[in-house]
Amino acid sequence: MKQELLKNRAWVEIDLSNLEYNINQIKKIISDKTKIMAVVKANAYGHGIVEISKKLNEIGIFDFAVATLDEGIILRKNNIIGNILILGYTSIENLDYVIKYDLIQTIIDEEYAEKLSSIPFNTKLKVHLKINTGMNRIGIHYSNVDFIKKIYSYDNIKVLGIFSHLCVADSCKKSDIKFSNTQIDCFNNLINKLKASNIDVGKVHFQSSYGILNYPELEYDYVRSGIIMYGVNSEINSYSMTPINLKPVLSLKARVTSIKEIHKGESVSYGRCYKALKDEKIATISIGYADGIPRNLSCKKMKVLINGELAPIVGRICMDQLIINATNLKNINQGDIVTLIGNNKVSAEMISYKSNTITNELLSRLGSRLNYIFIDERK
Ligand SMILES: *Cc1c(COP(=O)(O)O)cnc(C)c1O
């Protein structure tokens, strides 16, 4: 691994033992009856979908959720075992691939269900029904009970589950809690009506990360865990009524490439928006916005970690490089490793907060040219 590290300019380090740690923390919150469905969409939130899913298989997770057909196929081509649910839209023309790769398709609305109903699949298409309980993104409206019952009777599909999604589970505002409880009631009423008609509803699931933390009393068949499984909160002050200790799985690293002295008044980088207030030492780092560092964190809005010390980014962040003020660093050399995202000194939550977004976006938008290094202390 040392050798591999030396060659890299900018890379992601994934600590798989921290993934296992976070899974165990989540298990402590959910009921014994409930299983974790691991959400590994968007390249496992930038963590590497294949290696993350392999590790999850090793530690006994056999239920996955992805956003797209292609993500599901990647898992199957890499011999991931278990159920794989596609949460989003798959074009009707591509449903044969859902069957071929033994995936499960979400029925995303009424129109989609009707289009499906007349297709003569060779093998029954496995599906979960998505129910719209108020988010108004995708889903069959919860009030369409008779229509939902009818879908269970289609003979070209096998309905293996039914689920919905909370849209303000991360809020402690009274009105938001009330809204979530209404969503839960609408969903539960629907499930009860279906069961009262002797329908085997299949696996039932509702909560994602903040549903797990803020509605822990719910006991469905699955929780769909995304962001907290990766060891970070969505936001620095997102609300969680259940304390959970998480360890970030991902670190983003790069190198010091060039160190130089500049004189008072000299400017740095495009736009000349930084000018040295005195004679200063600056250093160039081998990572930029194309690697996922938000450009709106230019000019001292973000700090990076070098040999245990923090240093601010000065001037504008470029596509492939950025520049820091190294004047106060005791120890910096060409080739040194720089941590941009990682432990609590440079947390994903803080960086997301400063760039006006959430960790889910920051991590899932890391650049595609980064190298990946996977570490598993337990091996
Ligand atoms: C992305 C997604 C999740 C995971 O959400 P987190 O907040 O990251 O846990 C769960 N369910 C659905 C439907 C999603 O789209």
Tab-separated table of C-alpha atoms and ligand atoms in Angstrom:
chain	number	residue	atom	x	y	z
A	1	MET	CA	0.000	0.000	0.000
A	2	LYS	CA	2.879	2.399	0.769
A	3	GLN	CA	4.039	2.026	-2.794
A	4	GLU	CA	0.557	2.703	-4.085
A	5	LEU	CA	0.292	5.794	-1.905
A	6	LEU	CA	3.490	7.259	-3.235
A	7	LYS	CA	2.164	7.338	-6.755
A	8	ASN	CA	-1.087	9.044	-5.921
A	9	ARG	CA	-1.745	12.740	-6.363
A	10	ALA	CA	-5.246	12.874	-4.889
A	11	TRP	CA	-7.064	9.967	-3.356
A	12	VAL	CA	-9.848	8.665	-1.188
A	13	GLU	CA	-8.970	6.445	1.753
A	14	ILE	CA	-11.772	4.180	2.924
A	15	ASP	CA	-11.621	2.619	6.369
A	16	LEU	CA	-13.793	-0.480	6.095
A	17	SER	CA	-13.514	-1.278	9.800
A	18	ASN	CA	-15.262	2.032	10.492
A	19	LEU	CA	-18.089	0.935	8.186
A	20	GLU	CA	-18.488	-2.181	10.315
A	21	TYR	CA	-18.391	-0.048	13.463
A	22	ASN	CA	-21.184	2.221	12.169
A	23	ILE	CA	-23.336	-0.752	11.146
A	24	ASN	CA	-23.010	-2.102	14.681
A	25	GLN	CA	-24.034	1.279	16.131
A	26	ILE	CA	-27.142	1.340	13.904
A	27	LYS	CA	-28.027	-2.211	14.966
A	28	LYS	CA	-28.078	-1.049	18.582
A	29	ILE	CA	-30.840	1.443	17.751
A	30	ILE	CA	-33.149	-0.636	15.552
A	31	SER	CA	-35.316	-3.496	16.801
A	32	ASP	CA	-34.135	-7.091	16.562
A	33	LYS	CA	-36.834	-7.730	13.968
A	34	THR	CA	-35.539	-5.031	11.655
A	35	LYS	CA	-32.782	-5.561	9.092
A	36	ILE	CA	-30.518	-2.976	7.516
A	37	MET	CA	-30.948	-2.279	3.818
A	38	ALA	CA	-27.674	-0.615	2.881
A	39	VAL	CA	-28.102	2.329	0.533
A	40	VAL	CA	-25.121	2.253	-1.831
A	41	LYS	CA	-26.370	4.564	-4.585
A	42	ALA	CA	-24.085	7.154	-6.194
A	43	ASN	CA	-20.983	5.001	-5.844
A	44	ALA	CA	-21.878	4.409	-2.176
A	45	TYR	CA	-21.982	8.172	-1.546
A	46	GLY	CA	-18.534	8.456	-3.124
A	47	HIS	CA	-17.060	5.622	-1.041
A	48	GLY	CA	-16.735	2.989	-3.807
A	49	ILE	CA	-19.838	0.873	-4.409
A	50	VAL	CA	-18.112	-2.462	-5.016
A	51	GLU	CA	-15.696	-2.541	-2.071
A	52	ILE	CA	-18.304	-1.115	0.318
A	53	SER	CA	-20.875	-3.714	-0.757
A	54	LYS	CA	-18.330	-6.560	-0.525
A	55	LYS	CA	-17.490	-5.553	3.020
A	56	LEU	CA	-21.203	-5.354	3.844
A	57	ASN	CA	-21.707	-8.893	2.491
A	58	GLU	CA	-18.810	-10.063	4.677
A	59	ILE	CA	-20.446	-8.649	7.790
A	60	GLY	CA	-23.842	-10.145	7.060
A	61	ILE	CA	-25.687	-7.445	5.134
A	62	PHE	CA	-27.619	-8.996	2.246
A	63	ASP	CA	-30.047	-6.209	1.337
A	64	PHE	CA	-29.028	-3.261	-0.806
A	65	ALA	CA	-30.670	-0.216	-2.324
A	66	VAL	CA	-29.384	1.574	-5.409
A	67	ALA	CA	-30.787	4.466	-7.422
A	68	THR	CA	-30.342	3.092	-10.921
A	69	LEU	CA	-30.366	-0.084	-12.986
A	70	ASP	CA	-26.684	0.379	-13.846
A	71	GLU	CA	-25.720	0.503	-10.172
A	72	GLY	CA	-27.596	-2.746	-9.606
A	73	ILE	CA	-25.835	-4.413	-12.537
A	74	ILE	CA	-22.430	-3.304	-11.189
A	75	LEU	CA	-23.227	-5.053	-7.902
A	76	ARG	CA	-24.259	-8.287	-9.637
A	77	LYS	CA	-21.246	-8.254	-11.986
A	78	ASN	CA	-19.083	-8.044	-8.870
A	79	ASN	CA	-20.821	-11.017	-7.260
A	80	ILE	CA	-22.619	-9.133	-4.516
A	81	ILE	CA	-25.073	-11.479	-2.831
A	82	GLY	CA	-28.583	-10.611	-1.684
A	83	ASN	CA	-31.565	-8.473	-2.593
A	84	ILE	CA	-30.920	-5.338	-4.629
A	85	LEU	CA	-33.721	-2.783	-4.823
A	86	ILE	CA	-33.646	-0.053	-7.476
A	87	LEU	CA	-35.202	2.960	-5.727
A	88	GLY	CA	-35.722	5.054	-8.854
A	89	TYR	CA	-37.096	4.957	-12.383
A	90	THR	CA	-36.045	2.293	-14.875
A	91	SER	CA	-37.392	2.724	-18.387
A	92	ILE	CA	-39.986	0.110	-19.312
A	93	GLU	CA	-37.753	-1.017	-22.203
A	94	ASN	CA	-34.982	-1.919	-19.744
A	95	LEU	CA	-37.025	-4.029	-17.350
A	96	ASP	CA	-35.734	-7.244	-18.958
A	97	TYR	CA	-32.341	-6.340	-17.474
A	98	VAL	CA	-33.904	-6.024	-14.039
A	99	ILE	CA	-35.027	-9.656	-14.428
A	100	LYS	CA	-31.784	-10.821	-16.053
A	101	TYR	CA	-29.673	-9.487	-13.166
A	102	ASP	CA	-32.146	-10.556	-10.483
A	103	LEU	CA	-32.831	-7.031	-9.257
A	104	ILE	CA	-35.983	-5.587	-7.709
A	105	GLN	CA	-37.699	-2.616	-9.366
A	106	THR	CA	-39.638	0.060	-7.518
A	107	ILE	CA	-43.082	0.799	-8.937
A	108	ILE	CA	-42.752	4.550	-8.886
A	109	ASP	CA	-46.307	5.724	-9.573
A	110	GLU	CA	-49.754	4.851	-10.901
A	111	GLU	CA	-48.842	5.415	-14.543
A	112	TYR	CA	-45.769	3.183	-14.239
A	113	ALA	CA	-47.861	0.426	-12.658
A	114	GLU	CA	-50.376	0.566	-15.493
A	115	LYS	CA	-47.665	0.466	-18.158
A	116	LEU	CA	-46.152	-2.578	-16.463
A	117	SER	CA	-49.393	-4.457	-16.137
A	118	SER	CA	-49.600	-5.474	-19.780
A	119	ILE	CA	-45.992	-6.580	-20.339
A	120	PRO	CA	-45.531	-10.340	-20.825
A	121	PHE	CA	-42.270	-10.893	-18.886
A	122	ASN	CA	-40.611	-14.321	-19.255
A	123	THR	CA	-40.123	-14.483	-15.507
A	124	LYS	CA	-42.170	-12.457	-13.043
A	125	LEU	CA	-40.652	-9.039	-12.409
A	126	LYS	CA	-39.839	-8.540	-8.723
A	127	VAL	CA	-41.041	-5.193	-7.389
A	128	HIS	CA	-41.524	-3.084	-4.296
A	129	LEU	CA	-44.306	-0.483	-4.287
A	130	LYS	CA	-43.317	3.071	-3.426
A	131	ILE	CA	-46.051	4.948	-1.600
A	132	ASN	CA	-46.335	8.725	-1.655
A	133	THR	CA	-47.265	9.857	1.854
A	134	GLY	CA	-46.503	13.540	1.369
A	135	MET	CA	-43.033	13.995	-0.052
A	136	ASN	CA	-44.556	14.256	-3.541
A	137	ARG	CA	-41.430	13.051	-5.328
A	138	ILE	CA	-42.315	9.553	-6.545
A	139	GLY	CA	-44.807	7.004	-5.257
A	140	ILE	CA	-48.391	5.850	-5.615
A	141	HIS	CA	-50.652	8.044	-3.517
A	142	TYR	CA	-51.496	6.368	-0.217
A	143	SER	CA	-55.202	7.038	-0.704
A	144	ASN	CA	-55.402	4.899	-3.866
A	145	VAL	CA	-56.066	1.779	-1.828
A	146	ASP	CA	-58.075	-0.125	-4.427
A	147	PHE	CA	-55.494	0.587	-7.097
A	148	ILE	CA	-52.710	-0.642	-4.788
A	149	LYS	CA	-54.683	-3.816	-4.059
A	150	LYS	CA	-55.032	-4.380	-7.791
A	151	ILE	CA	-51.259	-4.170	-8.302
A	152	TYR	CA	-50.802	-7.022	-5.829
A	153	SER	CA	-52.964	-9.153	-8.145
A	154	TYR	CA	-51.026	-8.528	-11.385
A	155	ASP	CA	-49.809	-11.936	-12.506
A	156	ASN	CA	-46.706	-10.742	-14.414
A	157	ILE	CA	-45.025	-9.298	-11.304
A	158	LYS	CA	-44.190	-10.407	-7.787
A	159	VAL	CA	-44.717	-7.690	-5.178
A	160	LEU	CA	-42.071	-8.361	-2.532
A	161	GLY	CA	-42.369	-5.161	-0.561
A	162	ILE	CA	-43.907	-1.766	0.038
A	163	PHE	CA	-42.273	1.415	1.303
A	164	SER	CA	-42.456	5.150	1.717
A	165	HIS	CA	-40.070	7.979	2.591
A	166	LEU	CA	-40.034	10.639	5.319
A	167	CYS	CA	-39.168	14.140	4.126
A	168	VAL	CA	-38.593	16.056	7.390
A	169	ALA	CA	-37.279	13.312	9.665
A	170	ASP	CA	-34.166	15.380	10.436
A	171	SER	CA	-36.075	18.273	11.984
A	172	CYS	CA	-37.102	18.857	15.597
A	173	LYS	CA	-39.649	21.550	14.693
A	174	LYS	CA	-43.051	20.680	16.126
A	175	SER	CA	-44.820	21.101	12.801
A	176	ASP	CA	-42.268	18.857	11.083
A	177	ILE	CA	-42.624	16.131	13.706
A	178	LYS	CA	-46.371	16.369	13.231
A	179	PHE	CA	-45.934	16.034	9.467
A	180	SER	CA	-43.741	12.938	9.861
A	181	ASN	CA	-46.278	11.371	12.211
A	182	THR	CA	-49.001	12.031	9.650
A	183	GLN	CA	-46.886	10.330	6.986
A	184	ILE	CA	-46.396	7.356	9.291
A	185	ASP	CA	-50.134	7.150	10.074
A	186	CYS	CA	-51.127	7.296	6.399
A	187	PHE	CA	-48.664	4.534	5.606
A	188	ASN	CA	-49.682	2.324	8.535
A	189	ASN	CA	-53.373	2.744	7.713
A	190	LEU	CA	-52.725	1.657	4.162
A	191	ILE	CA	-50.736	-1.392	5.294
A	192	ASN	CA	-53.518	-2.347	7.711
A	193	LYS	CA	-56.157	-2.044	5.003
A	194	LEU	CA	-54.139	-4.275	2.684
A	195	LYS	CA	-53.597	-6.833	5.415
A	196	ALA	CA	-57.315	-6.730	6.258
A	197	SER	CA	-57.954	-7.803	2.663
A	198	ASN	CA	-55.668	-10.790	3.200
A	199	ILE	CA	-52.924	-9.396	1.007
A	200	ASP	CA	-49.394	-10.529	1.775
A	201	VAL	CA	-47.857	-7.050	1.634
A	202	GLY	CA	-44.240	-8.303	1.632
A	203	LYS	CA	-41.400	-6.432	3.293
A	204	VAL	CA	-42.364	-3.069	4.733
A	205	HIS	CA	-39.893	-0.198	5.132
A	206	PHE	CA	-39.967	3.526	5.769
A	207	GLN	CA	-36.985	5.025	7.597
A	208	SER	CA	-33.716	6.279	6.174
A	209	SER	CA	-30.904	7.658	8.366
A	210	TYR	CA	-32.850	10.355	10.239
A	211	GLY	CA	-35.924	8.157	10.417
A	212	ILE	CA	-33.746	5.653	12.271
A	213	LEU	CA	-32.432	8.284	14.669
A	214	ASN	CA	-35.625	10.265	15.292
A	215	TYR	CA	-38.337	7.605	14.955
A	216	PRO	CA	-36.499	4.632	16.510
A	217	GLU	CA	-39.707	3.153	17.924
A	218	LEU	CA	-40.871	2.103	14.442
A	219	GLU	CA	-40.366	-1.589	13.777
A	220	TYR	CA	-40.613	-2.266	10.071
A	221	ASP	CA	-38.832	-5.061	8.217
A	222	TYR	CA	-36.026	-2.817	7.024
A	223	VAL	CA	-34.413	0.529	7.627
A	224	ARG	CA	-32.739	2.050	4.575
A	225	SER	CA	-29.475	3.357	5.877
A	226	GLY	CA	-27.417	5.777	3.829
A	227	ILE	CA	-25.402	8.642	5.222
A	228	ILE	CA	-24.984	7.518	8.854
A	229	MET	CA	-23.641	4.147	7.713
A	230	TYR	CA	-20.765	6.147	6.204
A	231	GLY	CA	-20.132	7.667	9.621
A	232	VAL	CA	-21.219	11.254	9.106
A	233	ASN	CA	-24.272	13.357	9.854
A	234	SER	CA	-26.059	15.058	6.990
A	235	GLU	CA	-25.463	18.455	8.548
A	236	ILE	CA	-23.395	19.833	11.385
A	237	ASN	CA	-26.507	20.659	13.387
A	238	SER	CA	-28.930	18.095	12.068
A	239	TYR	CA	-31.276	16.930	14.753
A	240	SER	CA	-30.918	13.487	16.267
A	241	MET	CA	-32.852	12.510	19.370
A	242	THR	CA	-30.981	9.213	19.563
A	243	PRO	CA	-27.312	9.669	20.390
A	244	ILE	CA	-25.110	7.694	18.024
A	245	ASN	CA	-21.365	7.489	17.890
A	246	LEU	CA	-20.168	7.413	14.296
A	247	LYS	CA	-16.752	7.052	12.709
A	248	PRO	CA	-16.212	8.626	9.280
A	249	VAL	CA	-15.361	5.968	6.718
A	250	LEU	CA	-13.869	8.336	4.134
A	251	SER	CA	-10.829	10.571	4.098
A	252	LEU	CA	-9.825	12.710	1.131
A	253	LYS	CA	-6.112	13.268	0.702
A	254	ALA	CA	-3.650	14.947	-1.644
A	255	ARG	CA	-0.039	16.142	-1.622
A	256	VAL	CA	2.024	19.233	-1.132
A	257	THR	CA	3.493	19.832	-4.586
A	258	SER	CA	5.295	23.178	-4.447
A	259	ILE	CA	6.341	25.503	-1.612
A	260	LYS	CA	7.383	29.110	-2.164
A	261	GLU	CA	7.928	32.447	-0.444
A	262	ILE	CA	5.957	35.451	-1.653
A	263	HIS	CA	6.382	39.104	-0.739
A	264	LYS	CA	3.903	41.414	0.888
A	265	GLY	CA	1.385	42.623	-1.725
A	266	GLU	CA	1.852	39.719	-4.151
A	267	SER	CA	-1.337	37.966	-5.194
A	268	VAL	CA	-2.237	34.275	-5.399
A	269	SER	CA	-4.251	32.325	-7.999
A	270	TYR	CA	-6.930	33.365	-10.516
A	271	GLY	CA	-8.680	36.655	-10.013
A	272	ARG	CA	-5.958	37.887	-7.622
A	273	CYS	CA	-8.522	37.831	-4.827
A	274	TYR	CA	-5.842	37.085	-2.215
A	275	LYS	CA	-2.959	39.463	-1.597
A	276	ALA	CA	-0.234	38.723	0.963
A	277	LEU	CA	-0.379	41.039	3.983
A	278	LYS	CA	3.282	40.396	4.719
A	279	ASP	CA	6.036	38.165	3.397
A	280	GLU	CA	4.488	34.715	3.464
A	281	LYS	CA	5.092	31.063	2.680
A	282	ILE	CA	2.506	29.403	0.447
A	283	ALA	CA	2.150	25.835	-0.771
A	284	THR	CA	0.351	24.295	-3.712
A	285	ILE	CA	-1.749	21.147	-3.158
A	286	SER	CA	-2.556	18.518	-5.789
A	287	ILE	CA	-6.340	18.627	-5.673
A	288	GLY	CA	-8.997	20.952	-7.027
A	289	TYR	CA	-12.659	21.444	-7.705
A	290	ALA	CA	-12.718	18.719	-10.366
A	291	ASP	CA	-11.862	16.346	-7.519
A	292	GLY	CA	-14.821	17.565	-5.499
A	293	ILE	CA	-13.440	20.415	-3.398
A	294	PRO	CA	-16.237	23.012	-3.562
A	295	ARG	CA	-14.933	26.072	-5.391
A	296	ASN	CA	-17.058	28.321	-3.218
A	297	LEU	CA	-14.675	27.504	-0.343
A	298	SER	CA	-11.909	29.543	-2.012
A	299	CYS	CA	-10.189	32.366	-0.145
A	300	LYS	CA	-9.818	31.168	3.439
A	301	LYS	CA	-13.206	29.513	3.786
A	302	MET	CA	-11.671	26.061	4.260
A	303	LYS	CA	-8.679	24.689	6.124
A	304	VAL	CA	-6.617	21.620	5.342
A	305	LEU	CA	-4.588	19.386	7.630
A	306	ILE	CA	-0.836	18.896	7.127
A	307	ASN	CA	1.314	17.003	9.633
A	308	GLY	CA	-1.307	17.605	12.326
A	309	GLU	CA	-1.626	21.358	11.739
A	310	LEU	CA	-4.356	23.348	9.992
A	311	ALA	CA	-3.684	25.803	7.184
A	312	PRO	CA	-6.187	27.950	5.251
A	313	ILE	CA	-6.796	27.820	1.520
A	314	VAL	CA	-5.880	31.184	-0.016
A	315	GLY	CA	-6.911	32.508	-3.406
A	316	ARG	CA	-9.304	30.747	-5.714
A	317	ILE	CA	-9.493	26.957	-5.827
A	318	CYS	CA	-8.518	25.792	-9.332
A	319	MET	CA	-9.723	22.747	-11.253
A	320	ASP	CA	-6.753	20.535	-10.313
A	321	GLN	CA	-4.849	22.468	-7.658
A	322	LEU	CA	-5.311	24.775	-4.736
A	323	ILE	CA	-2.992	26.926	-2.674
A	324	ILE	CA	-2.664	27.271	1.097
A	325	ASN	CA	-0.994	29.750	3.414
A	326	ALA	CA	1.789	27.709	5.032
A	327	THR	CA	3.451	30.567	6.918
A	328	ASN	CA	2.511	29.245	10.345
A	329	LEU	CA	3.241	25.573	9.674
A	330	LYS	CA	6.236	24.182	11.561
A	331	ASN	CA	6.732	21.304	9.213
A	332	ILE	CA	5.912	21.134	5.508
A	333	ASN	CA	7.771	19.453	2.681
A	334	GLN	CA	7.166	18.740	-0.981
A	335	GLY	CA	5.302	15.413	-1.190
A	336	ASP	CA	3.732	15.619	2.278
A	337	ILE	CA	0.245	14.218	2.625
A	338	VAL	CA	-2.596	16.729	3.053
A	339	THR	CA	-5.972	15.725	4.480
A	340	LEU	CA	-8.889	17.724	3.098
A	341	ILE	CA	-11.800	15.687	4.477
A	342	GLY	CA	-11.490	13.248	7.348
A	343	ASN	CA	-11.351	13.458	11.123
A	344	ASN	CA	-13.077	16.116	13.207
A	345	LYS	CA	-10.466	18.785	12.452
A	346	VAL	CA	-11.525	18.641	8.800
A	347	SER	CA	-14.932	17.009	9.067
A	348	ALA	CA	-17.257	16.515	6.116
A	349	GLU	CA	-19.966	18.197	8.217
A	350	MET	CA	-17.941	21.400	8.677
A	351	ILE	CA	-16.915	21.596	5.023
A	352	SER	CA	-20.501	21.007	3.875
A	353	TYR	CA	-21.784	23.628	6.284
A	354	LYS	CA	-19.315	26.207	4.995
A	355	SER	CA	-20.148	25.473	1.380
A	356	ASN	CA	-23.863	25.616	2.053
A	357	THR	CA	-24.702	22.001	1.395
A	358	ILE	CA	-25.035	18.625	3.122
A	359	THR	CA	-22.465	15.867	3.478
A	360	ASN	CA	-24.544	13.632	1.192
A	361	GLU	CA	-23.845	16.033	-1.686
A	362	LEU	CA	-20.215	16.766	-0.802
A	363	LEU	CA	-19.285	13.075	-0.664
A	364	SER	CA	-21.366	11.814	-3.580
A	365	ARG	CA	-19.880	14.496	-5.835
A	366	LEU	CA	-16.229	13.656	-5.282
A	367	GLY	CA	-14.448	13.551	-8.638
A	368	SER	CA	-14.235	10.408	-10.726
A	369	ARG	CA	-10.462	10.629	-11.277
A	370	LEU	CA	-9.581	10.123	-7.592
A	371	ASN	CA	-7.743	6.940	-6.669
A	372	TYR	CA	-9.245	4.724	-3.988
A	373	ILE	CA	-7.399	2.962	-1.188
A	374	PHE	CA	-9.284	0.532	1.036
A	375	ILE	CA	-8.046	-0.191	4.535
A	376	ASP	CA	-9.464	-2.870	6.819
A	377	GLU	CA	-7.781	-2.992	10.202
A	378	ARG	CA	-9.559	-6.219	11.068
A	379	LYS	CA	-7.734	-8.122	8.363
B	1	LIG	C1	-31.115	8.025	-0.658
B	1	LIG	C2	-32.282	7.363	-0.046
B	1	LIG	C3	-32.173	6.775	1.226
B	1	LIG	C4	-30.950	6.942	2.119
B	1	LIG	O1	-31.035	8.188	2.758
B	1	LIG	P1	-30.014	8.624	3.927
B	1	LIG	O2	-30.628	9.841	4.477
B	1	LIG	O3	-28.700	8.855	3.293
B	1	LIG	O4	-29.980	7.504	4.908
B	1	LIG	C5	-33.256	6.061	1.688
B	1	LIG	N1	-34.391	5.941	0.961
B	1	LIG	C6	-34.542	6.522	-0.242
B	1	LIG	C7	-35.817	6.360	-0.979
B	1	LIG	C8	-33.495	7.260	-0.780
B	1	LIG	O5	-33.650	7.849	-1.976
